[in-house]
Amino acid sequence: EDEFETGTEEHKTEGFGSFNISVFARMRPLPPSEANGGQKIKDVGTNMVLPLHQRLGLIRQQHKCSAKEARRILWQGDQLPDPWATSEVRVAGEIEKGEIQDEVDKVEVQKDEVQACVVAVSPGHEGSVLMCCPGTGLREFNFSGVLGEMSQQQDVYRSAGAPLVSDFMNGTNVCIFSYGQTGSGKTHTMFGPDMEAGACVDNLDQDRAGIVPRACRDVLDGMAARRHQGIATTLSVSYVEIYGDQVTDLLNAGEVNPMIAHQAVFAGHCAVNVESAHEMSELLKRGDIAKKRAATAMNDRSSRAHSLLLLSLRQQHQDTMVEPVSSTLCLSDLGGSEQVFKSGVNKLTEVAAGFLSQDDRLKEAVNINLGLLSLKTCIRNLVCGRPYVPFQDSRLTMMLSSALGGNCKTAVVVTGSSEKKHALETLQSLRFGEECGQIVNQTKDGLGAAQRAIQALDQEIEVVEDEIRKKERWETFREKRVDDLHQEGEATQKEEIVVTSKLVGAESEREHLELLLARRRILVGA
């Protein structure tokens, strides 16, 4: 049975319209060099150092013994004598300085040996990732869903994307964005391994397509179904890239327009209307070509800026002509957090100092990290319940302000790696996702216009029914009926009088009531 069949369930808090941000963790597969043999086991086992209390706790749980017996088993297992067996109390003044320095050196050596590593991944709905953290030992991170190394693209979309796309079609503002270290698989998750898979909506690649092309395809299919039901739909698309304080319109040949700001983007000043899957594919290809990309030591196609794809949907029923329902879907592929020493951008600058093309890599890394730092600060303030959240610190946080603390349902896909050399960055990403999961958003009802129309209809129906009760009355009608099959000599009579009672006096009100009830059935979907 598919472990992701149940999909995503929003964690409701007290009060209608309150939701926690859904967080999903996806682990990138290990490279072939570490996936074979015992390398993976060695990374987790021999180099993992747990705090003493956790080691003793695991021994007590496994052997079901006392703390004293667990301590004995621990020292015997490590082939070391119990240091507490022959311990003695000494006055601090009697300890030589050399002895103190020796103990400090031992602690420093042990500290160097303690490194972060991924211990276990429990995939599925409400899964978890178990890590060994420096200073704290074993640490479990629980999320709305965890996608293991063998997870497929359709698994990611089914758990993290499809439920929110459905909410978007029903009038709710939605945001899905990815977060993680550079090279951890964010763009692969959001779009796909290449432009062909990430931009092809009309001929969707079921194996390689990411969240963005699948979401676009489902939205277009949903629009077609709504139109068959008599609902007029209009879809517009904006595709922008954030580089420092610059917001670039990717659908306008990547032109940097200083007049473009986050409010202008959400107001639709950069929007292009879309009617078909082919048009959507062309727009995605145009935007992908205009993106900032460069090769680094960690990723051959590293995104050097944050990109946001905005889909704005407007729906209105043609028969009732009530207020239109509008909703926005924000799909964001954030630039990866990176250490310049790992990504190699600092080395590129040193080798070719003075060349602008090389210096750009370092500037790009700085801009990405500054935006992500502002994002972390905003999330920390939201989690702590502080009255001021500095969304104005960067363009990125301005664009994501509604997704993090406004009228929006949000899902975060945190990408990480099980490789030991990237474990520390994976740990930071998981901590970021855990903080995001503590944020509570107050979503407004995107179908408020329809609800108001239903309430108005109910009031009008009540008035009409009251008029009907006042005007209607029962009247008795006598009708002569002739039996054409009657024969002479039968005991029954050839003619008889049939008495019937009917409601009269409010025929026009009855017709009006039927019209109102028909409109109400359309609005409630009955």
Coordinates of C-alpha atoms in Angstrom, one line a residue:
E1 CA 0.0 0.0 0.0
D2 CA 1.3 3.5 -0.9
E3 CA 2.5 5.2 2.2
F4 CA 1.4 8.6 0.8
E5 CA -2.1 7.6 -0.1
T6 CA -3.7 9.5 2.7
G7 CA -2.3 12.8 1.5
T8 CA -1.9 15.9 3.6
E9 CA -4.0 16.8 6.5
E10 CA -3.9 20.4 7.8
H11 CA -3.3 20.5 11.5
K12 CA -6.2 22.6 12.7
T13 CA -5.9 24.7 15.8
E14 CA -8.6 26.2 17.9
G15 CA -10.9 28.4 15.9
F16 CA -12.2 28.2 12.4
G17 CA -9.7 29.2 9.7
S18 CA -6.6 28.6 11.8
F19 CA -3.9 26.3 10.4
N20 CA -0.3 25.3 11.2
I21 CA 2.1 25.5 8.2
S22 CA 2.5 22.0 6.8
V23 CA 6.2 21.0 6.6
F24 CA 7.5 18.1 4.6
A25 CA 11.1 16.8 4.6
R26 CA 12.6 15.1 1.5
M27 CA 16.0 13.3 1.7
R28 CA 18.2 13.3 -1.4
P29 CA 19.5 9.9 -2.4
L30 CA 23.1 9.1 -1.5
P31 CA 25.5 9.3 -4.4
P32 CA 26.6 5.9 -5.8
S33 CA 30.0 6.0 -4.1
E34 CA 28.4 6.0 -0.7
A35 CA 25.4 4.0 -1.4
N36 CA 27.3 0.7 -1.9
G37 CA 29.3 -1.4 0.6
G38 CA 29.5 -0.4 4.2
Q39 CA 30.2 3.3 3.8
K40 CA 26.8 4.5 4.8
I41 CA 26.7 2.3 7.9
K42 CA 30.2 3.4 8.8
D43 CA 29.3 7.1 8.6
V44 CA 26.4 6.6 11.0
G45 CA 27.9 4.0 13.3
T46 CA 31.5 4.4 14.1
N47 CA 31.6 8.2 14.1
M48 CA 28.5 8.8 16.1
V49 CA 29.1 9.9 19.7
L50 CA 26.1 10.1 22.0
P51 CA 25.9 11.8 25.3
L52 CA 26.4 9.5 28.3
H53 CA 22.8 9.8 29.5
Q54 CA 21.4 8.7 26.1
R55 CA 23.8 5.8 25.9
L56 CA 22.8 4.6 29.3
G57 CA 19.2 5.1 28.5
L58 CA 19.5 2.9 25.3
I59 CA 21.2 0.2 27.3
R60 CA 18.6 0.2 30.0
Q61 CA 15.8 0.0 27.4
Q62 CA 17.5 -2.8 25.5
H63 CA 18.5 -4.9 28.5
K64 CA 15.7 -3.8 30.9
C65 CA 18.2 -3.3 33.7
S66 CA 19.0 -0.7 36.4
A67 CA 21.1 2.3 35.9
K68 CA 24.0 0.7 37.8
E69 CA 23.9 -2.4 35.6
A70 CA 23.6 -0.3 32.5
R71 CA 26.8 1.6 33.5
R72 CA 28.6 -1.7 34.0
I73 CA 27.6 -3.0 30.6
L74 CA 28.7 0.3 29.0
W75 CA 32.2 0.2 30.4
Q76 CA 32.6 -3.5 29.7
G77 CA 31.3 -3.0 26.1
D78 CA 33.9 -0.3 25.5
Q79 CA 36.6 -2.5 27.3
L80 CA 37.2 0.4 29.7
P81 CA 37.3 0.3 33.5
D82 CA 34.5 2.0 35.3
P83 CA 36.0 5.4 36.2
W84 CA 33.6 5.8 39.0
A85 CA 34.6 2.5 40.7
T86 CA 37.9 3.9 42.0
S87 CA 37.0 7.6 42.1
E88 CA 37.9 9.8 45.0
V89 CA 37.1 13.3 46.1
R90 CA 40.0 15.7 45.9
V91 CA 40.3 19.3 47.0
A92 CA 40.5 21.7 44.0
G93 CA 43.7 23.2 45.3
E94 CA 45.4 19.8 45.3
I95 CA 44.9 19.3 41.5
E96 CA 47.9 20.3 39.5
K97 CA 47.5 22.6 36.5
G98 CA 49.0 20.0 34.2
E99 CA 46.2 17.5 35.2
I100 CA 43.6 20.2 34.5
Q101 CA 45.1 20.9 31.0
D102 CA 45.2 17.1 30.3
E103 CA 41.4 16.9 31.1
V104 CA 40.7 19.9 28.9
D105 CA 42.6 18.4 26.0
K106 CA 40.7 15.2 26.4
V107 CA 37.4 17.1 26.2
E108 CA 38.6 19.0 23.2
V109 CA 39.4 15.8 21.4
Q110 CA 36.0 14.3 22.2
K111 CA 34.3 17.5 21.1
D112 CA 36.1 17.3 17.7
E113 CA 34.8 13.7 17.3
V114 CA 31.2 14.7 17.8
Q115 CA 29.7 15.4 14.4
A116 CA 26.2 15.6 13.1
C117 CA 24.8 12.7 11.1
V118 CA 21.5 11.3 9.9
V119 CA 20.7 8.2 11.9
A120 CA 17.4 7.1 10.5
V121 CA 14.6 8.3 8.3
S122 CA 11.0 7.2 8.9
P123 CA 9.1 8.1 5.7
G124 CA 5.4 8.5 5.3
H125 CA 2.6 10.6 6.6
E126 CA 3.6 12.3 9.9
G127 CA 7.1 10.7 9.5
S128 CA 10.3 11.7 11.3
V129 CA 14.1 12.1 10.8
L130 CA 16.4 11.0 13.6
M131 CA 19.7 12.8 13.7
C132 CA 22.7 12.9 16.0
C133 CA 23.4 16.5 16.9
P134 CA 26.6 17.9 18.4
G135 CA 26.1 18.6 22.0
T136 CA 22.6 17.1 22.4
G137 CA 22.9 13.6 20.9
L138 CA 19.9 12.0 19.3
R139 CA 17.3 14.4 18.1
E140 CA 14.0 13.5 16.4
F141 CA 12.4 15.9 13.9
N142 CA 8.7 15.2 13.2
F143 CA 6.9 16.7 10.2
S144 CA 3.6 16.5 8.4
G145 CA 5.3 14.1 6.0
V146 CA 8.7 12.7 5.3
L147 CA 9.8 11.5 1.8
G148 CA 12.7 9.1 1.9
E149 CA 15.6 8.6 -0.5
M150 CA 13.5 6.3 -2.7
S151 CA 10.5 8.7 -3.0
Q152 CA 9.3 9.7 -6.4
Q153 CA 8.2 13.0 -7.8
Q154 CA 4.5 12.0 -7.8
D155 CA 4.8 11.1 -4.1
V156 CA 6.0 14.6 -3.3
Y157 CA 3.2 16.2 -5.2
R158 CA 0.5 13.9 -3.8
S159 CA 1.5 14.6 -0.2
A160 CA 2.6 18.3 -0.3
G161 CA 1.1 19.8 -3.4
A162 CA -2.2 18.3 -4.5
P163 CA -4.3 19.1 -1.3
L164 CA -3.2 22.7 -1.4
V165 CA -3.9 23.0 -5.2
S166 CA -7.4 21.8 -4.4
D167 CA -7.8 24.5 -1.8
F168 CA -6.6 27.0 -4.3
M169 CA -9.3 25.9 -6.8
N170 CA -11.8 26.4 -4.0
G171 CA -10.9 30.0 -3.3
T172 CA -8.1 29.8 -0.7
N173 CA -4.7 31.6 -1.1
V174 CA -1.9 29.0 -1.1
C175 CA 1.9 29.0 -1.0
I176 CA 4.3 26.1 -1.5
F177 CA 8.1 26.8 -1.2
S178 CA 11.2 24.7 -0.9
Y179 CA 14.1 25.3 1.5
G180 CA 17.5 23.6 1.9
Q181 CA 21.2 23.7 1.2
T182 CA 22.4 24.3 -2.3
G183 CA 22.5 21.0 -4.2
S184 CA 20.0 19.3 -1.9
G185 CA 17.3 19.0 -4.5
K186 CA 15.0 22.0 -4.2
T187 CA 14.7 22.9 -7.9
H188 CA 14.5 19.2 -8.7
T189 CA 11.5 18.9 -6.2
M190 CA 9.8 22.1 -7.4
F191 CA 10.4 21.8 -11.2
G192 CA 12.3 18.7 -12.2
P193 CA 15.8 17.6 -13.1
D194 CA 15.9 19.8 -16.3
M195 CA 13.9 22.4 -18.2
E196 CA 12.2 19.8 -20.4
A197 CA 10.6 18.1 -17.4
G198 CA 10.1 21.3 -15.3
A199 CA 8.3 23.3 -18.0
C200 CA 6.4 20.8 -20.0
V201 CA 2.8 21.1 -18.8
D202 CA 0.9 20.0 -22.0
N203 CA 2.8 16.7 -22.2
L204 CA 3.5 16.1 -18.5
D205 CA 6.4 13.7 -17.6
Q206 CA 4.9 11.6 -14.9
D207 CA 8.2 10.3 -13.6
R208 CA 10.3 13.5 -13.6
A209 CA 8.0 16.5 -13.4
G210 CA 8.0 18.4 -10.1
I211 CA 5.4 20.2 -8.1
V212 CA 5.2 23.3 -10.4
P213 CA 4.2 21.6 -13.7
R214 CA 1.9 19.2 -11.9
A215 CA 0.1 22.0 -10.1
C216 CA -0.2 24.0 -13.3
R217 CA -1.7 21.0 -15.1
D218 CA -4.2 20.3 -12.3
V219 CA -5.3 24.0 -12.2
L220 CA -5.9 24.0 -16.0
D221 CA -7.8 20.7 -15.8
G222 CA -9.9 22.1 -12.9
M223 CA -10.6 25.3 -14.9
A224 CA -11.9 23.2 -17.8
A225 CA -14.2 21.2 -15.4
R226 CA -15.5 24.5 -13.8
R227 CA -16.3 25.9 -17.2
H228 CA -18.4 22.9 -18.0
Q229 CA -20.4 23.7 -14.9
G230 CA -21.1 27.2 -16.0
I231 CA -18.4 28.9 -14.0
A232 CA -16.3 31.5 -15.9
T233 CA -12.6 31.2 -14.9
T234 CA -9.6 33.5 -15.7
L235 CA -6.0 32.6 -14.9
S236 CA -3.1 34.9 -15.0
V237 CA 0.6 34.1 -14.3
S238 CA 3.5 36.1 -13.0
Y239 CA 7.1 34.8 -12.9
V240 CA 9.7 36.8 -11.0
E241 CA 13.1 36.4 -9.6
I242 CA 14.5 38.0 -6.5
Y243 CA 18.2 38.9 -6.4
G244 CA 19.1 41.0 -3.4
D245 CA 16.7 44.1 -3.7
Q246 CA 16.1 43.5 -7.4
V247 CA 12.8 41.9 -8.6
T248 CA 13.2 40.7 -12.1
D249 CA 10.3 39.9 -14.5
L250 CA 11.3 36.5 -16.0
L251 CA 8.5 36.7 -18.5
N252 CA 9.9 39.9 -19.9
A253 CA 13.3 38.5 -21.0
G254 CA 14.6 38.8 -17.5
E255 CA 14.5 42.6 -17.6
V256 CA 15.3 44.3 -14.3
N257 CA 12.7 46.9 -13.7
P258 CA 13.3 49.1 -10.7
M259 CA 9.6 50.0 -10.6
I260 CA 8.7 46.3 -9.9
A261 CA 8.0 45.7 -6.2
H262 CA 6.2 42.9 -4.3
Q263 CA 2.9 44.8 -4.2
A264 CA 3.1 45.4 -8.0
V265 CA 3.7 41.7 -8.6
F266 CA 0.7 40.7 -6.5
A267 CA -1.4 43.4 -8.1
G268 CA -0.9 41.7 -11.4
H269 CA 1.3 44.3 -13.1
C270 CA 3.6 41.5 -14.4
A271 CA 0.8 39.0 -15.1
V272 CA 0.1 37.2 -18.4
N273 CA -3.2 35.6 -19.1
V274 CA -3.1 31.8 -19.7
E275 CA -5.7 29.7 -21.5
S276 CA -4.1 26.4 -22.3
A277 CA -1.4 24.0 -21.1
H278 CA 0.7 24.8 -24.2
E279 CA 0.7 28.5 -23.3
M280 CA 1.7 27.6 -19.7
S281 CA 4.6 25.5 -21.0
E282 CA 5.9 28.3 -23.1
L283 CA 5.8 30.8 -20.2
L284 CA 7.6 28.4 -17.9
K285 CA 10.3 27.8 -20.6
R286 CA 10.7 31.5 -21.1
G287 CA 11.1 32.1 -17.4
D288 CA 13.5 29.2 -17.0
I289 CA 15.8 30.6 -19.7
A290 CA 15.9 34.0 -18.0
K291 CA 16.9 32.6 -14.6
K292 CA 20.3 33.2 -12.9
R293 CA 22.2 29.9 -12.9
A294 CA 25.8 29.0 -12.5
A295 CA 28.0 25.9 -11.8
T296 CA 29.5 25.6 -8.4
A297 CA 31.4 22.9 -6.6
M298 CA 28.2 21.5 -5.2
N299 CA 25.8 21.9 -8.1
D300 CA 26.2 22.1 -11.9
R301 CA 22.9 24.0 -12.3
S302 CA 22.8 26.1 -9.1
S303 CA 20.0 28.7 -8.8
R304 CA 21.7 32.0 -8.0
A305 CA 18.5 33.8 -6.9
H306 CA 15.0 33.1 -5.4
S307 CA 12.2 32.5 -8.0
L308 CA 8.5 32.8 -7.4
L309 CA 5.7 31.7 -9.8
L310 CA 2.3 33.3 -9.0
L311 CA -1.0 32.0 -10.4
S312 CA -4.0 34.2 -9.9
L313 CA -7.4 32.6 -10.4
R314 CA -10.7 34.4 -10.7
Q315 CA -14.0 32.4 -10.8
Q316 CA -17.6 33.6 -11.2
H317 CA -20.8 31.7 -11.8
Q318 CA -22.5 32.9 -15.0
D319 CA -26.1 32.1 -13.9
T320 CA -26.1 33.8 -10.5
M321 CA -23.4 36.5 -11.3
V322 CA -22.5 36.8 -7.6
E323 CA -19.2 38.4 -6.6
P324 CA -16.2 36.6 -8.2
V325 CA -14.0 34.4 -6.1
S326 CA -10.3 35.2 -6.3
S327 CA -7.3 33.2 -5.0
T328 CA -3.5 33.1 -5.5
L329 CA -1.1 30.2 -5.7
C330 CA 2.5 31.0 -5.0
L331 CA 5.1 28.4 -5.9
S332 CA 8.6 29.4 -4.8
D333 CA 12.0 27.8 -5.4
L334 CA 14.3 29.5 -2.9
G335 CA 18.0 29.8 -3.6
G336 CA 20.0 27.3 -1.5
S337 CA 21.9 28.3 1.6
E338 CA 25.5 27.7 1.1
Q339 CA 28.9 27.9 2.7
V340 CA 31.2 29.6 0.3
F341 CA 34.1 27.3 1.2
K342 CA 32.0 24.3 0.2
S343 CA 30.4 25.7 -2.9
G344 CA 33.9 26.9 -4.0
V345 CA 32.8 30.4 -4.9
N346 CA 35.6 31.8 -2.7
K347 CA 38.2 29.7 -4.5
L348 CA 36.9 30.9 -7.9
T349 CA 37.4 34.5 -6.7
E350 CA 40.9 33.9 -5.5
V351 CA 42.0 32.1 -8.7
A352 CA 40.6 34.8 -11.0
A353 CA 40.6 37.9 -8.9
G354 CA 39.5 41.0 -10.7
F355 CA 37.2 39.2 -13.2
L356 CA 33.6 40.3 -12.7
S357 CA 32.1 36.9 -13.8
Q358 CA 33.9 35.2 -11.0
D359 CA 33.1 37.8 -8.4
D360 CA 29.4 37.5 -9.2
R361 CA 29.3 34.0 -7.7
L362 CA 30.3 35.3 -4.3
K363 CA 27.9 38.2 -4.5
E364 CA 25.1 35.8 -5.5
A365 CA 25.8 33.6 -2.5
V366 CA 25.8 36.6 -0.2
N367 CA 22.5 37.9 -1.5
I368 CA 20.9 34.4 -1.2
N369 CA 22.2 34.0 2.4
L370 CA 21.0 37.4 3.4
G371 CA 17.5 36.8 2.1
L372 CA 17.4 33.4 3.9
L373 CA 18.7 35.0 7.1
S374 CA 15.9 37.6 7.0
L375 CA 13.4 34.7 6.4
K376 CA 14.7 32.8 9.5
T377 CA 14.5 36.0 11.6
C378 CA 10.8 36.5 10.6
I379 CA 10.0 32.9 11.3
R380 CA 11.7 33.1 14.7
N381 CA 9.7 36.2 15.6
L382 CA 6.5 34.6 14.5
V383 CA 7.1 31.5 16.6
C384 CA 8.0 33.5 19.7
G385 CA 4.9 35.6 19.2
R386 CA 6.7 38.9 19.1
P387 CA 4.6 42.0 18.2
Y388 CA 6.9 43.1 15.3
V389 CA 8.0 40.8 12.5
P390 CA 10.6 42.4 10.2
F391 CA 9.2 41.4 6.8
Q392 CA 10.5 44.7 5.4
D393 CA 14.2 43.6 5.8
S394 CA 14.3 41.9 2.4
R395 CA 12.4 41.6 -0.8
L396 CA 12.1 37.9 -0.2
T397 CA 10.3 38.2 3.1
M398 CA 8.0 40.9 1.7
M399 CA 6.9 38.5 -1.0
L400 CA 6.4 35.7 1.5
S401 CA 4.8 37.8 4.2
S402 CA 1.3 36.7 3.5
A403 CA 2.4 33.0 3.2
L404 CA 4.1 33.1 6.6
G405 CA 1.8 35.3 8.7
G406 CA -1.3 36.1 6.7
N407 CA -4.3 34.9 4.8
C408 CA -2.8 31.8 3.3
K409 CA -2.4 28.0 3.6
T410 CA 1.3 27.2 3.3
A411 CA 3.4 24.1 2.8
V412 CA 7.2 24.0 3.2
V413 CA 9.3 21.3 1.6
V414 CA 12.6 21.0 3.4
T415 CA 15.3 19.1 1.4
G416 CA 18.3 17.5 2.9
S417 CA 21.0 14.9 2.4
S418 CA 22.0 11.8 4.4
E419 CA 25.7 12.3 3.5
K420 CA 27.8 12.9 6.5
K421 CA 29.7 15.9 5.0
H422 CA 26.3 17.7 4.5
A423 CA 24.7 16.6 7.8
L424 CA 25.3 19.9 9.6
E425 CA 23.5 21.8 6.8
T426 CA 20.7 19.2 6.8
L427 CA 20.4 19.6 10.6
Q428 CA 19.9 23.4 10.1
S429 CA 17.3 22.9 7.4
L430 CA 15.3 20.5 9.6
R431 CA 15.4 23.0 12.5
F432 CA 14.1 25.6 10.1
G433 CA 11.3 23.3 9.0
E434 CA 10.5 22.5 12.6
E435 CA 10.1 26.2 13.4
C436 CA 7.9 26.8 10.4
G437 CA 5.6 24.0 11.6
Q438 CA 4.9 26.0 14.8
I439 CA 3.5 29.0 12.9
V440 CA -0.3 29.4 12.9
N441 CA -1.9 31.2 10.0
Q442 CA -5.4 32.7 10.2
T443 CA -6.9 32.0 6.8
K444 CA -9.9 34.0 5.7
D445 CA -12.7 32.4 3.8
G446 CA -12.0 32.9 0.1
L447 CA -15.7 32.0 -0.6
G448 CA -17.0 34.9 1.4
A449 CA -18.9 36.3 -1.6
A450 CA -20.7 33.0 -2.2
Q451 CA -21.5 32.8 1.5
R452 CA -23.0 36.2 1.6
A453 CA -25.0 35.4 -1.5
I454 CA -26.4 32.3 0.2
Q455 CA -27.3 34.3 3.3
A456 CA -29.0 36.9 1.1
L457 CA -30.9 34.2 -0.7
D458 CA -31.9 32.6 2.6
Q459 CA -33.3 35.9 3.9
E460 CA -35.2 36.4 0.6
I461 CA -36.5 32.9 0.7
E462 CA -37.7 33.4 4.3
V463 CA -39.6 36.6 3.2
V464 CA -41.2 34.9 0.2
E465 CA -42.3 31.9 2.4
D466 CA -43.8 34.3 4.8
E467 CA -45.8 36.0 2.0
I468 CA -46.9 32.6 0.8
R469 CA -48.2 31.7 4.3
K470 CA -50.2 34.9 4.4
K471 CA -51.7 34.7 1.0
E472 CA -52.2 31.0 0.4
R473 CA -55.5 29.3 1.4
W474 CA -57.1 26.0 0.8
E475 CA -60.0 26.0 -1.6
T476 CA -62.4 23.1 -2.3
F477 CA -63.1 22.2 -5.9
R478 CA -65.9 19.9 -7.1
E479 CA -65.4 18.2 -10.4
K480 CA -67.9 16.0 -12.2
R481 CA -66.3 12.9 -13.6
V482 CA -67.9 10.6 -16.2
D483 CA -67.2 6.9 -16.3
D484 CA -66.9 6.1 -20.0
L485 CA -66.8 2.4 -19.3
H486 CA -70.1 2.4 -17.3
Q487 CA -72.7 -0.1 -18.6
E488 CA -76.4 -0.3 -18.0
G489 CA -77.5 -2.3 -15.1
E490 CA -74.3 -1.8 -13.0
A491 CA -74.7 -0.8 -9.4
T492 CA -72.3 2.2 -9.8
Q493 CA -73.4 5.5 -11.2
K494 CA -72.2 6.8 -14.6
E495 CA -71.3 10.2 -13.1
E496 CA -69.7 11.1 -9.8
I497 CA -68.5 14.2 -8.1
V498 CA -64.9 14.3 -7.1
V499 CA -64.0 16.7 -4.2
T500 CA -60.4 18.1 -4.1
S501 CA -58.6 20.7 -2.1
K502 CA -55.9 23.0 -3.5
L503 CA -53.6 25.8 -2.2
V504 CA -54.3 29.0 -4.1
G505 CA -53.6 32.7 -3.8
A506 CA -49.8 32.8 -4.0
E507 CA -49.0 31.3 -7.4
S508 CA -46.5 34.1 -8.4
E509 CA -44.7 33.8 -5.0
R510 CA -44.4 30.1 -5.5
E511 CA -42.7 30.6 -8.9
H512 CA -40.4 33.1 -7.3
L513 CA -39.5 30.7 -4.5
E514 CA -38.7 28.0 -7.0
L515 CA -36.3 30.4 -8.8
L516 CA -34.6 31.3 -5.5
L517 CA -34.2 27.7 -4.4
A518 CA -32.6 26.8 -7.8
R519 CA -30.0 29.6 -7.4
R520 CA -29.3 28.4 -3.9
R521 CA -28.7 24.8 -5.1
I522 CA -26.1 26.1 -7.6
L523 CA -24.2 28.0 -4.9
V524 CA -24.1 25.1 -2.5
G525 CA -23.3 22.6 -5.2
A526 CA -26.3 20.5 -4.6

